């Protein structure tokens, strides 16, 4: 039973990290893009990266807590 639980948590951790590994290369657009738009994209990208890192850290911490609890059982 605890193995199934651990597998589920592991899948959640992979899903949280998968967005970083699954990035696709974006081709250059023929549509002109303003500097303001580029800055907005960079800002949002940075915010997404920061949020993903926080999720990853929180997931790792939760996995460690669950592992600790399972070892007590």
PDB file of C-alpha atoms in Angstrom:
ATOM      1  CA  UNK A   1       0.000   0.000   0.000  1.00  0.00           C
ATOM      2  CA  UNK A   2       2.754   2.449   0.915  1.00  0.00           C
ATOM      3  CA  UNK A   3       4.519   1.660  -2.382  1.00  0.00           C
ATOM      4  CA  UNK A   4       1.477   2.826  -4.329  1.00  0.00           C
ATOM      5  CA  UNK A   5       1.367   5.992  -2.240  1.00  0.00           C
ATOM      6  CA  UNK A   6       5.056   6.669  -2.883  1.00  0.00           C
ATOM      7  CA  UNK A   7       4.602   6.066  -6.601  1.00  0.00           C
ATOM      8  CA  UNK A   8       1.774   8.613  -6.634  1.00  0.00           C
ATOM      9  CA  UNK A   9       3.891  11.210  -4.873  1.00  0.00           C
ATOM     10  CA  UNK A  10       6.791  10.497  -7.212  1.00  0.00           C
ATOM     11  CA  UNK A  11       4.495  11.061 -10.202  1.00  0.00           C
ATOM     12  CA  UNK A  12       3.391  14.391  -8.748  1.00  0.00           C
ATOM     13  CA  UNK A  13       7.021  15.418  -8.301  1.00  0.00           C
ATOM     14  CA  UNK A  14       7.786  14.462 -11.897  1.00  0.00           C
ATOM     15  CA  UNK A  15       4.806  16.445 -13.114  1.00  0.00           C
ATOM     16  CA  UNK A  16       6.001  19.497 -11.206  1.00  0.00           C
ATOM     17  CA  UNK A  17       9.487  19.192 -12.681  1.00  0.00           C
ATOM     18  CA  UNK A  18       8.350  18.101 -16.119  1.00  0.00           C
ATOM     19  CA  UNK A  19       7.542  21.611 -17.248  1.00  0.00           C
ATOM     20  CA  UNK A  20      11.235  22.490 -17.016  1.00  0.00           C
ATOM     21  CA  UNK A  21      12.421  19.452 -18.949  1.00  0.00           C
ATOM     22  CA  UNK A  22       9.691  19.541 -21.571  1.00  0.00           C
ATOM     23  CA  UNK A  23      10.436  22.970 -22.996  1.00  0.00           C
ATOM     24  CA  UNK A  24      10.029  23.310 -26.755  1.00  0.00           C
ATOM     25  CA  UNK A  25      12.218  25.476 -28.897  1.00  0.00           C
ATOM     26  CA  UNK A  26      10.315  28.423 -30.301  1.00  0.00           C
ATOM     27  CA  UNK A  27      11.031  29.532 -33.848  1.00  0.00           C
ATOM     28  CA  UNK A  28      11.601  33.192 -34.644  1.00  0.00           C
ATOM     29  CA  UNK A  29       8.396  34.938 -35.601  1.00  0.00           C
ATOM     30  CA  UNK A  30       8.097  36.956 -38.769  1.00  0.00           C
ATOM     31  CA  UNK A  31       5.718  39.261 -36.897  1.00  0.00           C
ATOM     32  CA  UNK A  32       7.536  42.256 -35.438  1.00  0.00           C
ATOM     33  CA  UNK A  33       7.711  42.265 -31.651  1.00  0.00           C
ATOM     34  CA  UNK A  34       8.206  45.428 -29.640  1.00  0.00           C
ATOM     35  CA  UNK A  35      10.795  45.746 -26.889  1.00  0.00           C
ATOM     36  CA  UNK A  36       7.970  46.154 -24.367  1.00  0.00           C
ATOM     37  CA  UNK A  37       6.466  42.835 -25.464  1.00  0.00           C
ATOM     38  CA  UNK A  38       9.876  41.151 -25.196  1.00  0.00           C
ATOM     39  CA  UNK A  39      10.320  42.532 -21.683  1.00  0.00           C
ATOM     40  CA  UNK A  40       6.859  41.302 -20.690  1.00  0.00           C
ATOM     41  CA  UNK A  41       7.642  37.829 -22.021  1.00  0.00           C
ATOM     42  CA  UNK A  42      10.945  37.767 -20.119  1.00  0.00           C
ATOM     43  CA  UNK A  43       9.217  38.920 -16.927  1.00  0.00           C
ATOM     44  CA  UNK A  44       6.486  36.284 -17.177  1.00  0.00           C
ATOM     45  CA  UNK A  45       9.036  33.603 -18.053  1.00  0.00           C
ATOM     46  CA  UNK A  46      11.062  34.535 -14.993  1.00  0.00           C
ATOM     47  CA  UNK A  47       7.965  34.420 -12.781  1.00  0.00           C
ATOM     48  CA  UNK A  48       7.027  30.993 -14.147  1.00  0.00           C
ATOM     49  CA  UNK A  49      10.542  29.709 -13.541  1.00  0.00           C
ATOM     50  CA  UNK A  50      10.520  31.027  -9.964  1.00  0.00           C
ATOM     51  CA  UNK A  51       7.109  29.500  -9.272  1.00  0.00           C
ATOM     52  CA  UNK A  52       8.203  26.156 -10.726  1.00  0.00           C
ATOM     53  CA  UNK A  53      11.316  26.148  -8.544  1.00  0.00           C
ATOM     54  CA  UNK A  54       9.220  26.883  -5.457  1.00  0.00           C
ATOM     55  CA  UNK A  55       6.842  24.037  -6.338  1.00  0.00           C
ATOM     56  CA  UNK A  56       9.798  21.706  -6.827  1.00  0.00           C
ATOM     57  CA  UNK A  57      11.299  22.663  -3.449  1.00  0.00           C
ATOM     58  CA  UNK A  58       7.951  22.246  -1.694  1.00  0.00           C
ATOM     59  CA  UNK A  59       7.389  18.872  -3.364  1.00  0.00           C
ATOM     60  CA  UNK A  60      10.850  17.677  -2.336  1.00  0.00           C
ATOM     61  CA  UNK A  61      10.191  18.752   1.256  1.00  0.00           C
ATOM     62  CA  UNK A  62       6.827  16.966   1.291  1.00  0.00           C
ATOM     63  CA  UNK A  63       8.383  13.805  -0.154  1.00  0.00           C
ATOM     64  CA  UNK A  64      11.013  13.856   2.573  1.00  0.00           C
ATOM     65  CA  UNK A  65       8.317  14.267   5.237  1.00  0.00           C
ATOM     66  CA  UNK A  66       6.273  11.404   3.782  1.00  0.00           C
ATOM     67  CA  UNK A  67       9.360   9.204   3.579  1.00  0.00           C
ATOM     68  CA  UNK A  68      10.146   9.987   7.210  1.00  0.00           C
ATOM     69  CA  UNK A  69       6.596   9.117   8.265  1.00  0.00           C
ATOM     70  CA  UNK A  70       6.633   5.891   6.263  1.00  0.00           C
ATOM     71  CA  UNK A  71       9.886   4.838   7.892  1.00  0.00           C
ATOM     72  CA  UNK A  72       8.232   5.229  11.282  1.00  0.00           C
ATOM     73  CA  UNK A  73       5.425   2.863  10.241  1.00  0.00           C
TER      74      UNK A  73
END
